[in-house]
Amino acid sequence: MYNPSTQEIILFLLGQAIGNSQPMPQGINDVDWEKIISTAVRNGVAQLAFSGYVKSGLNDDPDCKLNSKEMRRLKLTWMGLEIPQRKMYQQHLTVLRKLTKFYEKHGIEMQVLKGYPLSLCYPDPELRTASDIDIYCGKDYKRSNELIEKTGVKIDYSEHKHSTFIIDGVTIENHHSFLNVHAHPSSKLIEAWVEQDLEYHTGMLLYLIRHSAENFTASQATLRQVLDCGLYARKYKDFIDTGLLMESAEKAGMIGYTDTVTFICTEYLGFDENLFPPINTDREVLCRATADIIEPEFNEVHPSNIFSEICYKLRRWRSNMWKHRMVYETESLVGSFLTQIWSHLLKPSSIIYGMK
């Protein structure tokens, strides 16, 4: 009997959760549910995947192994993840309202990036996971930080593109720029488009794809980030110029990753192909990229000291070299490596930021 892979099951469940119609994989009743759940957790989609499990009818299927008495504890654990997620979502909303009012009082217009606006693209907004809140105050970036510091809150300036502080237990990333423009020349190009030139929703989708792409090459992209792109494209389909999106992605040298997002969304998640630009990348490469997002090829445990961190990042960079052409096609591998070193030298604290 055919046994579907972890990848197939997770993507099927997510498609069900967001209301897309797909055929149920054969052999789904007798799969490794523990691995499926742990993989879904790592990809930030565990609660959404459980919603898909219920919507698909598997929750009422007596032949599904997860419904057996032996696996009752695992199923209840998976189901129970929804409660703290909804609590965190409401906590983030409370902090967002508080921060918005604080900045409004001082004449600062605060834009919320990703997070809450993206959650509104989901059938159930509270099921979109988020570990922090990203904000953008434009020209008032410096002043917005100074005002927070005057309240006694400590601010971390370790990263190029944003400062970080904590309000009522919630981490806030206050963006100086949408992307780290010091790490790659193409990021500076996209930054300018998003800020000024592109139509708003086309620019925002390009930003979402680029943000995920940078995680893909540097550490790990997630299915939640891919879903963000797909659901944003679906919600704002009447305002997104797919031709302009493809042209911009091509100029930035990230056609390969843009195609990966399109491939996952249309091939596995059931999105309409018309929401995305046509695919140009070889299918074998796209399948490898899809598998890497779900279960990364480089899976070493993150170290906890500075020397090990440097060695870890060098090994990770070497392991992820195959991804470079998919995201930074307009940049040479050597030039890209040297630019990233220079970026870290400009702000040495960024080397250990990921260890915090």
Short mmCIF file of N, CA and C in Angstrom, two decimals, residues 113-187:
data_model
loop_
_atom_site.label_atom_id
_atom_site.label_comp_id
_atom_site.label_asym_id
_atom_site.label_seq_id
_atom_site.Cartn_x
_atom_site.Cartn_y
_atom_site.Cartn_z
N LEU A 113 3.81 45.73 9.95
CA LEU A 113 4.27 44.87 8.87
C LEU A 113 3.93 43.41 9.19
N LYS A 114 3.63 42.65 8.13
CA LYS A 114 3.36 41.21 8.30
C LYS A 114 2.32 40.99 9.41
N GLY A 115 2.59 40.08 10.34
CA GLY A 115 1.77 39.88 11.52
C GLY A 115 0.27 40.07 11.38
N TYR A 116 -0.25 41.06 12.10
CA TYR A 116 -1.69 41.27 12.17
C TYR A 116 -2.35 41.49 10.80
N PRO A 117 -1.82 42.37 9.93
CA PRO A 117 -2.46 42.54 8.62
C PRO A 117 -2.54 41.23 7.83
N LEU A 118 -1.50 40.39 7.94
CA LEU A 118 -1.52 39.11 7.23
C LEU A 118 -2.52 38.15 7.85
N SER A 119 -2.70 38.21 9.15
CA SER A 119 -3.64 37.30 9.80
C SER A 119 -5.05 37.50 9.26
N LEU A 120 -5.36 38.71 8.80
CA LEU A 120 -6.69 39.01 8.27
C LEU A 120 -6.92 38.36 6.90
N CYS A 121 -5.86 37.82 6.31
CA CYS A 121 -5.99 37.09 5.04
C CYS A 121 -6.37 35.63 5.28
N TYR A 122 -6.28 35.18 6.53
CA TYR A 122 -6.56 33.79 6.89
C TYR A 122 -8.04 33.60 7.21
N PRO A 123 -8.61 32.42 6.93
CA PRO A 123 -10.01 32.15 7.29
C PRO A 123 -10.28 32.38 8.77
N ASP A 124 -9.34 31.99 9.62
CA ASP A 124 -9.43 32.24 11.05
C ASP A 124 -8.15 32.97 11.45
N PRO A 125 -8.19 34.31 11.56
CA PRO A 125 -6.98 35.11 11.82
C PRO A 125 -6.16 34.64 13.02
N GLU A 126 -6.85 34.15 14.07
CA GLU A 126 -6.14 33.78 15.29
C GLU A 126 -5.27 32.55 15.14
N LEU A 127 -5.43 31.81 14.04
CA LEU A 127 -4.62 30.61 13.85
C LEU A 127 -3.31 30.89 13.12
N ARG A 128 -3.07 32.15 12.73
CA ARG A 128 -1.76 32.48 12.15
C ARG A 128 -0.80 32.75 13.30
N THR A 129 0.26 31.98 13.38
CA THR A 129 1.23 32.14 14.46
C THR A 129 2.12 33.35 14.22
N ALA A 130 2.55 33.96 15.31
CA ALA A 130 3.48 35.10 15.25
C ALA A 130 4.23 35.17 16.57
N SER A 131 5.54 35.29 16.50
CA SER A 131 6.34 35.35 17.73
C SER A 131 6.62 36.78 18.17
N ASP A 132 6.45 37.73 17.24
CA ASP A 132 6.72 39.13 17.58
C ASP A 132 5.84 40.04 16.72
N ILE A 133 5.99 41.33 16.92
CA ILE A 133 5.26 42.34 16.15
C ILE A 133 6.26 43.20 15.40
N ASP A 134 6.07 43.35 14.10
CA ASP A 134 6.94 44.18 13.27
C ASP A 134 6.24 45.49 12.95
N ILE A 135 6.90 46.61 13.24
CA ILE A 135 6.31 47.92 12.95
C ILE A 135 7.28 48.75 12.11
N TYR A 136 6.73 49.79 11.48
CA TYR A 136 7.53 50.67 10.63
C TYR A 136 7.02 52.09 10.83
N CYS A 137 7.92 52.98 11.25
CA CYS A 137 7.54 54.37 11.51
C CYS A 137 8.14 55.34 10.51
N GLY A 138 8.74 54.82 9.44
CA GLY A 138 9.28 55.66 8.39
C GLY A 138 10.34 56.62 8.88
N LYS A 139 10.18 57.89 8.51
CA LYS A 139 11.16 58.92 8.87
C LYS A 139 11.22 59.17 10.37
N ASP A 140 10.26 58.68 11.11
CA ASP A 140 10.24 58.89 12.56
C ASP A 140 10.89 57.72 13.33
N TYR A 141 11.67 56.90 12.61
CA TYR A 141 12.29 55.73 13.25
C TYR A 141 13.09 56.11 14.50
N LYS A 142 14.00 57.07 14.36
CA LYS A 142 14.86 57.45 15.48
C LYS A 142 14.04 58.00 16.63
N ARG A 143 13.11 58.88 16.32
CA ARG A 143 12.28 59.49 17.37
C ARG A 143 11.39 58.45 18.04
N SER A 144 10.88 57.49 17.26
CA SER A 144 10.01 56.46 17.85
C SER A 144 10.76 55.62 18.87
N ASN A 145 12.05 55.37 18.62
CA ASN A 145 12.87 54.65 19.59
C ASN A 145 13.15 55.51 20.83
N GLU A 146 13.45 56.77 20.60
CA GLU A 146 13.76 57.67 21.72
C GLU A 146 12.57 57.79 22.68
N LEU A 147 11.38 57.84 22.11
CA LEU A 147 10.18 57.95 22.94
C LEU A 147 9.98 56.69 23.79
N ILE A 148 10.25 55.55 23.21
CA ILE A 148 10.14 54.29 23.96
C ILE A 148 11.18 54.24 25.08
N GLU A 149 12.39 54.67 24.78
CA GLU A 149 13.46 54.65 25.79
C GLU A 149 13.13 55.58 26.96
N LYS A 150 12.44 56.66 26.69
CA LYS A 150 12.07 57.60 27.76
C LYS A 150 11.08 56.98 28.75
N THR A 151 10.40 55.93 28.32
CA THR A 151 9.47 55.24 29.23
C THR A 151 10.18 54.22 30.10
N GLY A 152 11.51 54.07 29.88
CA GLY A 152 12.28 53.13 30.68
C GLY A 152 12.48 51.77 30.03
N VAL A 153 11.98 51.60 28.82
CA VAL A 153 12.13 50.33 28.11
C VAL A 153 13.49 50.28 27.41
N LYS A 154 14.22 49.17 27.59
CA LYS A 154 15.53 49.01 26.98
C LYS A 154 15.38 48.57 25.53
N ILE A 155 16.20 49.16 24.65
CA ILE A 155 16.13 48.83 23.22
C ILE A 155 17.43 48.18 22.76
N ASP A 156 17.30 47.12 21.99
CA ASP A 156 18.43 46.39 21.42
C ASP A 156 18.64 46.85 19.98
N TYR A 157 19.85 47.33 19.67
CA TYR A 157 20.15 47.83 18.32
C TYR A 157 21.10 46.89 17.58
N SER A 158 21.03 45.59 17.86
CA SER A 158 21.97 44.62 17.30
C SER A 158 21.84 44.44 15.79
N GLU A 159 20.63 44.59 15.27
CA GLU A 159 20.37 44.31 13.87
C GLU A 159 20.40 45.58 13.01
N HIS A 160 20.74 45.41 11.73
CA HIS A 160 20.76 46.53 10.80
C HIS A 160 19.36 47.09 10.55
N LYS A 161 18.43 46.21 10.25
CA LYS A 161 17.15 46.67 9.71
C LYS A 161 16.11 47.05 10.76
N HIS A 162 16.34 46.70 12.03
CA HIS A 162 15.36 47.05 13.04
C HIS A 162 15.98 47.09 14.44
N SER A 163 15.35 47.83 15.29
CA SER A 163 15.66 47.78 16.73
C SER A 163 14.65 46.82 17.36
N THR A 164 14.94 46.39 18.57
CA THR A 164 14.06 45.42 19.23
C THR A 164 13.82 45.85 20.68
N PHE A 165 12.55 45.79 21.10
CA PHE A 165 12.23 46.06 22.50
C PHE A 165 11.02 45.22 22.89
N ILE A 166 10.74 45.17 24.17
CA ILE A 166 9.66 44.32 24.68
C ILE A 166 8.63 45.17 25.42
N ILE A 167 7.37 45.02 25.04
CA ILE A 167 6.25 45.70 25.69
C ILE A 167 5.29 44.64 26.23
N ASP A 168 5.10 44.64 27.54
CA ASP A 168 4.16 43.70 28.19
C ASP A 168 4.40 42.25 27.74
N GLY A 169 5.67 41.88 27.67
CA GLY A 169 6.02 40.51 27.33
C GLY A 169 6.03 40.18 25.85
N VAL A 170 5.71 41.14 25.00
CA VAL A 170 5.68 40.92 23.55
C VAL A 170 6.87 41.62 22.89
N THR A 171 7.61 40.89 22.06
CA THR A 171 8.76 41.46 21.37
C THR A 171 8.31 42.31 20.18
N ILE A 172 8.85 43.53 20.12
CA ILE A 172 8.54 44.46 19.02
C ILE A 172 9.81 44.67 18.19
N GLU A 173 9.70 44.50 16.89
CA GLU A 173 10.79 44.84 15.98
C GLU A 173 10.41 46.11 15.24
N ASN A 174 11.10 47.20 15.56
CA ASN A 174 10.83 48.50 14.96
C ASN A 174 11.76 48.68 13.76
N HIS A 175 11.20 48.56 12.58
CA HIS A 175 12.01 48.53 11.37
C HIS A 175 12.50 49.90 10.92
N HIS A 176 13.81 49.97 10.72
CA HIS A 176 14.41 51.14 10.08
C HIS A 176 14.24 51.02 8.58
N SER A 177 14.30 49.77 8.10
CA SER A 177 14.06 49.46 6.69
C SER A 177 13.29 48.15 6.61
N PHE A 178 12.67 47.90 5.48
CA PHE A 178 11.93 46.64 5.32
C PHE A 178 12.89 45.46 5.29
N LEU A 179 14.03 45.64 4.61
CA LEU A 179 15.02 44.58 4.44
C LEU A 179 16.38 45.05 4.92
N ASN A 180 17.30 44.11 5.11
CA ASN A 180 18.68 44.48 5.46
C ASN A 180 19.40 44.88 4.18
N VAL A 181 19.46 46.17 3.92
CA VAL A 181 20.02 46.67 2.65
C VAL A 181 21.54 46.59 2.62
N HIS A 182 22.17 46.24 3.75
CA HIS A 182 23.63 46.13 3.80
C HIS A 182 24.11 44.75 3.36
N ALA A 183 23.24 43.76 3.40
CA ALA A 183 23.67 42.38 3.16
C ALA A 183 23.76 42.02 1.67
N HIS A 184 22.89 42.61 0.84
CA HIS A 184 22.85 42.28 -0.59
C HIS A 184 22.44 43.51 -1.39
N PRO A 185 23.15 43.80 -2.50
CA PRO A 185 22.76 44.93 -3.35
C PRO A 185 21.33 44.82 -3.86
N SER A 186 20.88 43.60 -4.16
CA SER A 186 19.53 43.41 -4.67
C SER A 186 18.48 43.75 -3.61
N SER A 187 18.84 43.61 -2.34
CA SER A 187 17.90 43.97 -1.26
C SER A 187 17.67 45.48 -1.25
#
